[in-house]
Every structure is written in C-alpha cells, then in structure tokens.
CSV table of C-alpha atoms in Angstrom, one decimal:
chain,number,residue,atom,x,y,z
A,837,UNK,CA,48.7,99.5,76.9
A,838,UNK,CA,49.5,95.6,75.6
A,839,UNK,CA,48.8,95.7,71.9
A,840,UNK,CA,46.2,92.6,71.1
A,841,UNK,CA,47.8,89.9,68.7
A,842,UNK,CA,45.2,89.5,66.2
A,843,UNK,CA,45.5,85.8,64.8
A,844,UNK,CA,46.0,85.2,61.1
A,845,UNK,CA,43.9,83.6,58.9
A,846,UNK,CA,45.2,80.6,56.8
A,847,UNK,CA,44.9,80.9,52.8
A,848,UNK,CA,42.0,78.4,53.1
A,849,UNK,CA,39.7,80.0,55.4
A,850,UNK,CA,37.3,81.4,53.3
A,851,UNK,CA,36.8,77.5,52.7
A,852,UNK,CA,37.0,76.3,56.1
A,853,UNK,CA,34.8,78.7,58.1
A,854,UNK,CA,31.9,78.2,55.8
A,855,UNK,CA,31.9,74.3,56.3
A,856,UNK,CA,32.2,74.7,59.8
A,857,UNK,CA,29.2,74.1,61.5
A,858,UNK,CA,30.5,73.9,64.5
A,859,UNK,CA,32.7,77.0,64.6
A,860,UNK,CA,35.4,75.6,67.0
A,861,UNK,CA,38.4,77.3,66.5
A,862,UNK,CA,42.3,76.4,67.7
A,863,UNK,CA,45.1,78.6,67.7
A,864,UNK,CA,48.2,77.3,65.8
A,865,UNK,CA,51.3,79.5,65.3
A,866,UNK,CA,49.4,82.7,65.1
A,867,UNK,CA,46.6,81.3,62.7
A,868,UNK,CA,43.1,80.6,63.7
A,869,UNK,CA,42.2,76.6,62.2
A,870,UNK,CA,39.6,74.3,62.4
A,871,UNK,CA,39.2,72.2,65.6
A,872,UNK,CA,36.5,70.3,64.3
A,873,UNK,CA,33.8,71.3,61.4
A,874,UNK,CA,31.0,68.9,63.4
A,875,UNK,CA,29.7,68.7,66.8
A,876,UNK,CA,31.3,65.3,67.6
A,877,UNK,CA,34.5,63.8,66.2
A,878,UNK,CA,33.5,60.8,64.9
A,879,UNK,CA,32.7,61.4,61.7
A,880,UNK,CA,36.4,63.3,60.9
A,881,UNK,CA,38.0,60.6,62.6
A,882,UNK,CA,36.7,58.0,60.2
A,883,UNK,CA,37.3,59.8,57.1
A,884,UNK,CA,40.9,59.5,58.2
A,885,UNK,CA,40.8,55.7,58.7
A,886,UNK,CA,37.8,54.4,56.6
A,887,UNK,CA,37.9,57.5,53.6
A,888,UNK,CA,39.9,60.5,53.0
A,889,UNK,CA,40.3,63.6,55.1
A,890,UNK,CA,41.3,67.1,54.0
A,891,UNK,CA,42.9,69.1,56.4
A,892,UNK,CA,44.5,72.3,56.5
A,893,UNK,CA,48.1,72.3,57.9
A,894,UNK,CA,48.9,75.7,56.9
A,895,UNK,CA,50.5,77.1,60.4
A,896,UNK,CA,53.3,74.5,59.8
A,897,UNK,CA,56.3,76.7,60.2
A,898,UNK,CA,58.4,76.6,56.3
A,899,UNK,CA,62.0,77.6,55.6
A,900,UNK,CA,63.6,77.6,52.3
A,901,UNK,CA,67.4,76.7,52.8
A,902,UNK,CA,70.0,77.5,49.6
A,903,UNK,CA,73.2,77.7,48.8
A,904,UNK,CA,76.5,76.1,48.4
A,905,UNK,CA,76.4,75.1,52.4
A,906,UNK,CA,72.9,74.1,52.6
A,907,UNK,CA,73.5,71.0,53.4
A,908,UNK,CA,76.6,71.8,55.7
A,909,UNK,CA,73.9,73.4,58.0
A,910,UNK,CA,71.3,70.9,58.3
A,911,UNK,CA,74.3,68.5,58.6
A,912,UNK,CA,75.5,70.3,61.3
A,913,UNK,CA,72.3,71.1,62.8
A,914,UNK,CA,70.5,67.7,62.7
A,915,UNK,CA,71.7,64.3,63.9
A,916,UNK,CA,70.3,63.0,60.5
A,917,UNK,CA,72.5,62.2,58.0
A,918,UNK,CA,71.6,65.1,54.9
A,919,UNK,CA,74.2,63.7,52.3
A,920,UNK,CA,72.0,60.3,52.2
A,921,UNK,CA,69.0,62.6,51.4
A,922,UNK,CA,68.5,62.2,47.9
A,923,UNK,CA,66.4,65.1,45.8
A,924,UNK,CA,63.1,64.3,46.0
A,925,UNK,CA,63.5,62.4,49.5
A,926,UNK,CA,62.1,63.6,52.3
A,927,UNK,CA,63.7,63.2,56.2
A,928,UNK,CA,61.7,63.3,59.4
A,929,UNK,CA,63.9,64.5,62.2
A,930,UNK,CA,64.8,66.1,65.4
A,931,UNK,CA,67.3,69.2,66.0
A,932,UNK,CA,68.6,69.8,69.7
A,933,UNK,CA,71.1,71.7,71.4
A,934,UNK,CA,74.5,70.9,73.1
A,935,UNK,CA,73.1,68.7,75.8
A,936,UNK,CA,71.6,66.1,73.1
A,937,UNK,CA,67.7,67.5,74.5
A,938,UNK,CA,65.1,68.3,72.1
A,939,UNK,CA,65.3,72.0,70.4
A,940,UNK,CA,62.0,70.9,68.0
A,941,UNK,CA,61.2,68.4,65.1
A,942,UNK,CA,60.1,68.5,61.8
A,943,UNK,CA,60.6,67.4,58.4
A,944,UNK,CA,63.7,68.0,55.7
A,945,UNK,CA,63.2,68.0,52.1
A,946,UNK,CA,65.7,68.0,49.2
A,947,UNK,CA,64.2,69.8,46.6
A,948,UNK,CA,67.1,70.6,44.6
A,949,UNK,CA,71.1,69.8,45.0
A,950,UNK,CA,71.5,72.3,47.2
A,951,UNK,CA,67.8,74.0,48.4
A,952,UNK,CA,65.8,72.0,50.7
A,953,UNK,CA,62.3,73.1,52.5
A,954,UNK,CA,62.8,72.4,56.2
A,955,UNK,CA,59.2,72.5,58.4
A,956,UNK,CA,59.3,73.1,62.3
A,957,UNK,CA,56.4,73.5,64.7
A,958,UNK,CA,58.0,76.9,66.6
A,959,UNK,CA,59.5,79.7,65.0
A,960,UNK,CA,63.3,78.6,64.2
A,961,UNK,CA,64.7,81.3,62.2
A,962,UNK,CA,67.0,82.6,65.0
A,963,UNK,CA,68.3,78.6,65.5
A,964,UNK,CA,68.7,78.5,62.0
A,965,UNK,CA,70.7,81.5,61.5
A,966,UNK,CA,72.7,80.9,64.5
A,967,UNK,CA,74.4,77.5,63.0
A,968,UNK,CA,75.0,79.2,60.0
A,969,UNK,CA,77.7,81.0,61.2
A,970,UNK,CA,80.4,80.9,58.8
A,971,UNK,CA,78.1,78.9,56.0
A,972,UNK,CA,77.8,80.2,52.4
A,973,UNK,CA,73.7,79.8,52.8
A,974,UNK,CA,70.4,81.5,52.7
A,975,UNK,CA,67.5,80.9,55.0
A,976,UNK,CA,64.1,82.5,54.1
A,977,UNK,CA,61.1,81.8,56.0
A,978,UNK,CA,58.2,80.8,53.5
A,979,UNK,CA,55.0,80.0,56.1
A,980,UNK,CA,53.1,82.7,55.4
A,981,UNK,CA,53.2,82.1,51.1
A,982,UNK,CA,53.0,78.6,51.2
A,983,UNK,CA,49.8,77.1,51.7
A,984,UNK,CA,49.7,72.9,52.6
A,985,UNK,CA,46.8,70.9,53.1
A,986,UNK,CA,47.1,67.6,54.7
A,987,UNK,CA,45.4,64.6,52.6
A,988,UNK,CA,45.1,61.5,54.3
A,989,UNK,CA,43.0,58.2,54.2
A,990,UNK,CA,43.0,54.9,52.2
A,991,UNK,CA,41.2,56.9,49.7
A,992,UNK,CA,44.0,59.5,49.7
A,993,UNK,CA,45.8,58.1,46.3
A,994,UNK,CA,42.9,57.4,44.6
A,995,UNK,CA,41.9,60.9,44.6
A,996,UNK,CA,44.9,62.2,43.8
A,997,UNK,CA,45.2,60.3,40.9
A,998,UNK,CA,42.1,62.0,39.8
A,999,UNK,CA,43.0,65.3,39.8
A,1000,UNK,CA,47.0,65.5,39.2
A,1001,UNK,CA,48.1,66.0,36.1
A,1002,UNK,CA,50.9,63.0,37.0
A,1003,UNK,CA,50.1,59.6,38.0
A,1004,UNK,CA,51.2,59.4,42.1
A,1005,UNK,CA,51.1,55.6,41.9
A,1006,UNK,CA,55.4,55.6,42.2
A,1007,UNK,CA,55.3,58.0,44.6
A,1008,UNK,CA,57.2,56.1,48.2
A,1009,UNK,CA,56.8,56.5,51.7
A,1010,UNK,CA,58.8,60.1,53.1
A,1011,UNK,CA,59.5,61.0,48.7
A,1012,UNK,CA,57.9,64.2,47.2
A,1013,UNK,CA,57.2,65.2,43.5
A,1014,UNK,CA,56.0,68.4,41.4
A,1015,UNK,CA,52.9,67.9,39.6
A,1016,UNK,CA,49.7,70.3,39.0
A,1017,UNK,CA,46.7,70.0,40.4
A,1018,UNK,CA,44.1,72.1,38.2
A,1019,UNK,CA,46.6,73.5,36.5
A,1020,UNK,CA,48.1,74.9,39.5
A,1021,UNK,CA,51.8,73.7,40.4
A,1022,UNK,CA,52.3,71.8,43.3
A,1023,UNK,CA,54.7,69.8,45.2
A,1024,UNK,CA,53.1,66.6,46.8
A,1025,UNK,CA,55.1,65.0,49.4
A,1026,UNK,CA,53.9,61.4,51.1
A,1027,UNK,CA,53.8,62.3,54.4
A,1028,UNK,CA,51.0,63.0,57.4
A,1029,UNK,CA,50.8,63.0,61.2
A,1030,UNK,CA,48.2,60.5,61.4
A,1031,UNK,CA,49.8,57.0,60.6
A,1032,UNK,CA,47.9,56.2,57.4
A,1033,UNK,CA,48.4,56.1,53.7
A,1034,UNK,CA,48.1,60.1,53.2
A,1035,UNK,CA,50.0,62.8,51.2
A,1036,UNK,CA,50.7,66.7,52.2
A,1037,UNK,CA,50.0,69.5,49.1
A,1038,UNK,CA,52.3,72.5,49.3
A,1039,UNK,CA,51.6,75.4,46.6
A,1040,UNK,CA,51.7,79.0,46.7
A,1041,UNK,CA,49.3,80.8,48.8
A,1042,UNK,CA,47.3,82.5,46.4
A,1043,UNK,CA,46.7,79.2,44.6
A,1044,UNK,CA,45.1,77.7,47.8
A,1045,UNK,CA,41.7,77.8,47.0
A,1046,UNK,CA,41.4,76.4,43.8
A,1047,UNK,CA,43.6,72.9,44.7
A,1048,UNK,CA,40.9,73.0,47.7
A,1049,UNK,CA,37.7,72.8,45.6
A,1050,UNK,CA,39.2,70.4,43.2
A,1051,UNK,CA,40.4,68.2,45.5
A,1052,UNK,CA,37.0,68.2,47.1
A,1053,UNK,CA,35.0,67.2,44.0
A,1054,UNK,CA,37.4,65.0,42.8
A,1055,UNK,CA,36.9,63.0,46.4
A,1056,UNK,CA,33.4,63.5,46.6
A,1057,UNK,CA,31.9,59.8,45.4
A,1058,UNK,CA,35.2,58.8,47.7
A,1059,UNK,CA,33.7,60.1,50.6
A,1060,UNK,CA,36.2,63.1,51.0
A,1061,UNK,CA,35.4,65.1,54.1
A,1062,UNK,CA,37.2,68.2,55.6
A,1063,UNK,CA,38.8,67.4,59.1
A,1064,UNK,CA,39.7,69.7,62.0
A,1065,UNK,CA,42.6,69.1,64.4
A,1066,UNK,CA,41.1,68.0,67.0
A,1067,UNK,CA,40.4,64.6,65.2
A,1068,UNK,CA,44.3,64.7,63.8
A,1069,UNK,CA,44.9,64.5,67.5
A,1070,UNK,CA,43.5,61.1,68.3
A,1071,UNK,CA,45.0,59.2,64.8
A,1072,UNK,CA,48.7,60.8,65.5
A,1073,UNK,CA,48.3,59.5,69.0
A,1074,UNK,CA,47.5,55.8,67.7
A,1075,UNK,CA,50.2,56.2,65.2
A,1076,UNK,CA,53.0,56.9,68.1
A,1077,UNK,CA,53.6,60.5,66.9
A,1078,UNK,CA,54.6,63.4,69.8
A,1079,UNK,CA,53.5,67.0,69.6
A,1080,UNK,CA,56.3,69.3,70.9
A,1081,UNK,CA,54.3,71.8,74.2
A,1082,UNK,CA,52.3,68.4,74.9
A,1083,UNK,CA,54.5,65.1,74.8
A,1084,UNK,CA,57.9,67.3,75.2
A,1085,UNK,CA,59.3,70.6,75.9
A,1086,UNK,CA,61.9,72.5,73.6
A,1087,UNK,CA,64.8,72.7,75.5
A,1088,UNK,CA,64.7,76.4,75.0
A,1089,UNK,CA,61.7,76.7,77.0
A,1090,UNK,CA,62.4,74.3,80.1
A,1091,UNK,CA,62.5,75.9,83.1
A,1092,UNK,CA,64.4,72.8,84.6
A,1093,UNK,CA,66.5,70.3,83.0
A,1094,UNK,CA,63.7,67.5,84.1
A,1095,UNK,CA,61.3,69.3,81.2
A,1096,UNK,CA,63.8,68.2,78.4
A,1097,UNK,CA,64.0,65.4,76.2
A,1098,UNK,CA,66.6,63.7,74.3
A,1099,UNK,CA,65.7,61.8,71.1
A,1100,UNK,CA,66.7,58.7,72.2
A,1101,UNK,CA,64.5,58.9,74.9
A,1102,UNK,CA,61.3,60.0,72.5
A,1103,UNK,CA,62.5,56.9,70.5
A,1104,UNK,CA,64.0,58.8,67.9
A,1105,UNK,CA,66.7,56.3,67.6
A,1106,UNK,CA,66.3,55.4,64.1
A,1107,UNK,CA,66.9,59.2,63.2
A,1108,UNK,CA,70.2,59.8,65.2
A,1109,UNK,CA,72.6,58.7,62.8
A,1110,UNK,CA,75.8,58.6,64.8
A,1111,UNK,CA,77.7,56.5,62.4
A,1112,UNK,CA,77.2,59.7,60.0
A,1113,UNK,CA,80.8,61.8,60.0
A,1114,UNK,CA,81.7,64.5,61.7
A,1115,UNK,CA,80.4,67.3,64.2
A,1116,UNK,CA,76.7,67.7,64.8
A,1117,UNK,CA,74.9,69.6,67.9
A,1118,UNK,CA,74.3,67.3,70.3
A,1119,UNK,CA,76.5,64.5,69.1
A,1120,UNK,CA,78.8,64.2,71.9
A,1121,UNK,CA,75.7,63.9,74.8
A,1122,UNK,CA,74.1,61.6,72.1
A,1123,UNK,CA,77.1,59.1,72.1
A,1124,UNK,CA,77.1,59.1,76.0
A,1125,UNK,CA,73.7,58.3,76.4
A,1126,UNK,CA,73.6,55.9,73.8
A,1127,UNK,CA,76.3,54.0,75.8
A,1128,UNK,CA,75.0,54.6,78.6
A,1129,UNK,CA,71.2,53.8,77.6
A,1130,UNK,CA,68.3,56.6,78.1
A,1131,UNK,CA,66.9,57.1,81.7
A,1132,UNK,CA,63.3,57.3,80.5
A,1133,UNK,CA,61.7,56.6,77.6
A,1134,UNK,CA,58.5,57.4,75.4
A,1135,UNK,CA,56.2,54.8,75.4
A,1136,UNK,CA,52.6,53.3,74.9
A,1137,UNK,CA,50.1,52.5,77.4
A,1138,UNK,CA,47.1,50.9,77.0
A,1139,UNK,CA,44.1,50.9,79.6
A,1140,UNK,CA,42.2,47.9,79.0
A,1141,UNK,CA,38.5,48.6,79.4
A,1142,UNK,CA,37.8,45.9,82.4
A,1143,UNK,CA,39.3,47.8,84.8
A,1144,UNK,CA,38.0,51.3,83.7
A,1145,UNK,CA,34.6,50.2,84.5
A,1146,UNK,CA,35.1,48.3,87.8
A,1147,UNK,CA,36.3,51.4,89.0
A,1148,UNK,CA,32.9,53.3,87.9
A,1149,UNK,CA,31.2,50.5,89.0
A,1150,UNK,CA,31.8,50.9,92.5
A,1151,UNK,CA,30.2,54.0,92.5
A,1152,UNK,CA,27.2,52.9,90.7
A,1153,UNK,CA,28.3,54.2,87.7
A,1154,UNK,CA,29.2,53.3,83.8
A,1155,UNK,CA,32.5,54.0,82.6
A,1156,UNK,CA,33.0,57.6,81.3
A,1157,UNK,CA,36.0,59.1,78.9
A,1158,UNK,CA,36.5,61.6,77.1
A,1159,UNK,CA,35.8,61.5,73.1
A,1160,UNK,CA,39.0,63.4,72.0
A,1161,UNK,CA,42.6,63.5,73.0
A,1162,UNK,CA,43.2,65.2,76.4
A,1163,UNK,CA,46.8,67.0,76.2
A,1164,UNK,CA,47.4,66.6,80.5
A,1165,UNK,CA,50.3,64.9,82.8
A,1166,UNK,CA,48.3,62.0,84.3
A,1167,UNK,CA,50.7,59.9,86.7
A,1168,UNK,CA,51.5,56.1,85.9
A,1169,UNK,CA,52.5,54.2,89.3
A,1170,UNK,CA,53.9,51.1,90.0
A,1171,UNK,CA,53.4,49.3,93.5
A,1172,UNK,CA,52.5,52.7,94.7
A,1173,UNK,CA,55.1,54.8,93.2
A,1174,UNK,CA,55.3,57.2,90.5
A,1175,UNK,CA,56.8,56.0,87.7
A,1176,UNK,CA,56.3,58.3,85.0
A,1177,UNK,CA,53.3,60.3,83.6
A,1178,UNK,CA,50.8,60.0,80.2
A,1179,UNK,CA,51.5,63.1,78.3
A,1180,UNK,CA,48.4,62.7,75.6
A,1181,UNK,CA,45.5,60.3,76.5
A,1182,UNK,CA,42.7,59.4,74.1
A,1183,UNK,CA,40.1,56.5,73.4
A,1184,UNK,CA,40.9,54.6,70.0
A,1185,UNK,CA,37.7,54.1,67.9
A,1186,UNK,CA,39.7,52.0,65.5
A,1187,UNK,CA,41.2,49.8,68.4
A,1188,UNK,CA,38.8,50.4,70.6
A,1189,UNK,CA,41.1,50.6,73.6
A,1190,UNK,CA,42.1,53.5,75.9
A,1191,UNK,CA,45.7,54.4,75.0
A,1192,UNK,CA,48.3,57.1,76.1
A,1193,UNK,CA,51.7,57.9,75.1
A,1194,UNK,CA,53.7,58.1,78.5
A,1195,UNK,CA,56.9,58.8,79.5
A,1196,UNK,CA,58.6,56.0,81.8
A,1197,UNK,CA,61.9,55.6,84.0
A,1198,UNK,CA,64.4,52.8,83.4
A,1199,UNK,CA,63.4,49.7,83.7
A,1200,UNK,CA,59.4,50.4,83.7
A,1201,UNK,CA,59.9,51.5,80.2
A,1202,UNK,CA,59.9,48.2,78.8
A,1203,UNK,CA,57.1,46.5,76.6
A,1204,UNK,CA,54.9,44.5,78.8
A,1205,UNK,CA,55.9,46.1,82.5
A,1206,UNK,CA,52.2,45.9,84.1
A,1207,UNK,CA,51.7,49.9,85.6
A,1208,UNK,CA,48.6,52.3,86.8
A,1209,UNK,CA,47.6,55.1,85.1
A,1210,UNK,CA,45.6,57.4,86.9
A,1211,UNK,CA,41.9,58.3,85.9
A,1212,UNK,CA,39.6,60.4,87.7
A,1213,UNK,CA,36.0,58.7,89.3
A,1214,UNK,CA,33.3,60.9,90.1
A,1215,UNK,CA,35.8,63.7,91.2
A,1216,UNK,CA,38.2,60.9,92.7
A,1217,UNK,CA,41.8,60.1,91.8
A,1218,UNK,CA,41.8,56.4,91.0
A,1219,UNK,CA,44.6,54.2,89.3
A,1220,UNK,CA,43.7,51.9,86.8
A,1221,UNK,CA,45.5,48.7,85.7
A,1222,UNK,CA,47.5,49.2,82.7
A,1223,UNK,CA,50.5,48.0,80.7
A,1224,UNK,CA,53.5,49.4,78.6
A,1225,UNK,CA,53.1,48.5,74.6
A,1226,UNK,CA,55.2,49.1,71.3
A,1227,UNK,CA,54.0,52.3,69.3
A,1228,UNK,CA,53.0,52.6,67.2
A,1229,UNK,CA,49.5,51.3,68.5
A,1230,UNK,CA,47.9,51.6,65.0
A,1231,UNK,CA,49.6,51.0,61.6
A,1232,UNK,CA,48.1,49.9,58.7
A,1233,UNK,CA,49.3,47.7,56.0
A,1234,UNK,CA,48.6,50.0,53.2
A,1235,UNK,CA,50.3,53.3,54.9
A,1236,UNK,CA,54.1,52.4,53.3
A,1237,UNK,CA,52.7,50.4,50.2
C-alpha cells in the first residue's frame, strides 16, 4: 500500500488558517499555504500595490553553506560572481548544469565571510553536495527551522520602522541586516517576488508567531493585510519574474531537451557573469550561446483589450478573463504559425492590460514584433492581436529607492 504524504504545516499557520475565510489552500514544497484569505483577489492584490501585504513564504527551500570553501562552491556552482558578494549583500541567481540549461534559481546571501544562506524553490541538497566534491564546506538544510514571511507594499518600510529595534531607512535594494523585531532576532533582507518596495523576515521557527502579530498591529492604521499566493502570482508576473514548473523546467526534470532553458534565454543576462574567472557549471555552453545569441527568449506580451472584446463580440458576448494568473501553454502565432507559447497569463489591475510572459523564437523575440496569442471564445480557439514588450511590465519608482 502507497503511504499518504501528509503536507506540513508552516510555523505561521495557526495565524493563517484562522484569517482565512476563504480556506483555499495551495501545496508548496510539502507545506499547506494560503491561496487566498478572501473570496476574490482584489483586495490582496492591492495591499501589495496601494498598502502593505504580509505573506508567508515559509516553504522557500533554505541552506546554510560554511566553511573555508563556501564560496568556492557557490563560485563553482553559480554563473554569479560570489567574491563580489559583500557580507550583508544579497545575489539573485540561477544554477544550471553542463549544458548552460536551467537546474533552478534562487537567492545567495553573505552572511558572514565565509557562511552564506542560499534559497531554492526544489530540494537541492543532492546538487549541492554533488559540487562539493573535494571542498572544505558544510551544507545544512535549514527550511523546516526557519520561518520567513514576505512583507511587501509602499507601506512596507514604514512599518518596519515601527516595530524593529533598528531604523531600516539605509537598508538597499538585494542588502540584508540583523535587527529584532519584538525582541525577537531577525535578519531582514530587501527582497520580494512581486516588483515593489518590500522586505523578506527570516527568524527561527519557534519565534514565528510573535514577529507575525507585531508586524500586524504595527501595520494596522497602514492598512496591513495578510495575502495568499494566488495574488503574489499576478504582481510577480507584472514585475517580469518566472516560477520554475510554470515559466521553465529544471533541466533535471525535462523529458526532452526542448523543455530546458538557459539563462540567457529567461533574460538572465545580467546574472551570468562570464567576465568572472575561472570554471563554473555551465560556462563553456554559456560562452557559445552568448556568441552565438539565444534561440528563444523570455518575453512580455501584452493583449490590448480592443481586440479581446471584438472577438466576444461576434458571438454576442462581453469580453471574459480570468481574475488570477492562469499557469497554462497558450500558443502565440505569427501569419499563421506558431511562434512560441505564454507560459503565465493574467489581467493587470494596476495596468489594466492583459499580459503574459511568453517564450519566443529568434527573431519574434524582439520588443515590438506584432504576434497572436491564443484565447478561448465560448469554447472556441481564437487568436488575439498582441505584441512583444520589455519586462518588466510594472516597476515602480519607489521599489529600488
């Protein structure tokens, strides 16, 4: 008999479930989260953009890498340059295999000379240990003891300054400090998946819900209001951000080489550092495809809203889409042929505009190229006028200052 994989609760959940009125849950790593605490989005979504949101991030996957060769490993293992990392910096970055194709992503940071806290979306333990070969390091897995929650809004600071015992006002874009929050020690690090001014709070598990309840009365007159997933979904997507199982697949779980992706073509270019010296995993496929140039590329789409509703027009009908993100291939043509596909679609309350990110072949990948993407009319597959964009599609002024 198959033994039933019960999933795990996050250190917040005895928070969480009780503000949940709507009870939808998501899996995510093995944990059980908030999709969304309301019946509709909207509210969620606007606390991101318009207030501060408060969302549990928990299931991030968390190593703790020490020792004289940490940074020889995440050299080695990451096309990032680690010795321009400074302590208290914080990288965003990919890690892929031999072929220069996406393994997973995640962030680095340098919390002491040589221990760094290294977050992934899969399990990456056995990758890990597998470049370590031969290293003077230690690699612990942390995810279950460290609890994070996610705070994020042009609020975001102001509350924070309430309630840490340290001003955050110096804290930059992608740097980290140690401060308390309710005399519980923290680690605050200014970084989110939703493209606006926000911060992410890592402490020790059993300190999880204390931080929670003061962060929530310190944001209450702010407007503070817990967020599920589902609404992190539609602000990463305006912000240009990729979810690995959606927008790519980790090259250890493609079944065919046209599943992968290299960072250069999910416009990682800005983190490949191959000026950086010596050996990394990927580097020689890197340099060939960076001379070569990328065959496709990640890109934005946007929909404009004319053509949507001609389309339900002809069949008597107003334009209908969907109020969340929709994680599912939908093809993009061009003069009747398939040019690529939407990975994530969703409509853009902020922008008001529908938007995807997509993945395009050379040379429909450039900003401006006028495409389809297809939509579905009254159970019909129709293609609706559409044209590649820049991402990010959102980005506030006030996110980097």
């Amino acid at each position: 008999m198959l033994e039933t994989l019960e999933l795990k609760n996050t250190p917040f959940h005895e928070r969480t479930s009780r503000l949940s009125i709507a009870q939808n849950w998501r899996r995510w790593a093995g944990y059980r989260v908030v999709g969304s605490y309301e019946l509709s989005l909207e509210h969620e979504y606007w606390a991101i953009r318009d207030r501060a949101a408060l969302i549990d991030v928990s299931p991030l996957m968390k190593y703790v890498i020490e020792g004289p060769d940490a940074a020889r490993l995440l050299n080695r293992m990451t096309p990032r340059d680690i010795g321009k990392l400074a302590i208290g910096q914080v990288f965003y970055t990919g890690w892929c295999d031999e072929d220069g194709k996406l393994v997973d992503d995640g962030t680095i940071s340098r919390l002491e000379t040589t221990r760094f806290r290294l977050t992934s979306a899969e399990p990456s333990l056995r990758w890990l240990a597998m470049n370590a070969v031969g290293l003077d390091v230690r690699v612990t897995e942390v995810t279950d003891q460290v609890a994070t929650l996610s705070l994020q809004g042009p609020k975001s600071r102001a509350i924070l300054n309430r309630v840490c015992r340290d001003t955050i006002d110096g804290l930059k874009y992608f740097r980290s400090m140690q401060t308390h929050v309710d005399n519980v020690s923290v680690s605050i690090s200014r970084t989110g998946y939703t493209g606006d001014l926000g911060f992410e709070i890592w402490m020790d598990a059993g300190d999880a819900l204390p931080v929670w309840d003061a962060l929530m009365q310190a944001g209450d007159d702010f407007g503070i209001t817990p967020c599920g997933i589902l609404a992190m979904d539609m602000a990463r997507v305006e912000a240009g951000l990729f979810m690995l199982d959606v927008d790519y697949t980790a090259s250890t779980h493609a079944w065919i080489e046209g599943q992968k992706s290299s960072p250069l073509e999910m416009g990682l270019d800005w983190a490949v550092n191959l000026d950086k010296k010596g050996y990394f995993v990927g580097r020689k496929a890197l340099e060939r495809e960076k001379r070569e140039g990328s065959a496709w590329r990640m890109v934005g789409i946007e929909v404009p809203w004319e053509g949507i509703e001609q389309l339900f027009a002809e069949v008597g009908l107003p334009p209908q889409i969907p109020s969340m993100a929709v994680r599912e291939s939908r093809p993009i043509m061009s003069d009747g042929k398939q040019v690529g596909y939407a990975s994530t679609t969703t409509w853009s309350p902020i922008l008001k505009k529908y938007i995807a990110l997509a993945h395009l072949q050379r040379p429909y990948f450039e900003a401006g190229t006028p495409v389809t993407m297809e939509v579905t009319v009254e159970h019909h597959r129709k293609q609706a006028p559409a044209r590649v964009v820049k991402l990010p599609f959102y980005e506030p002024a006030w996110k980097k200052k």
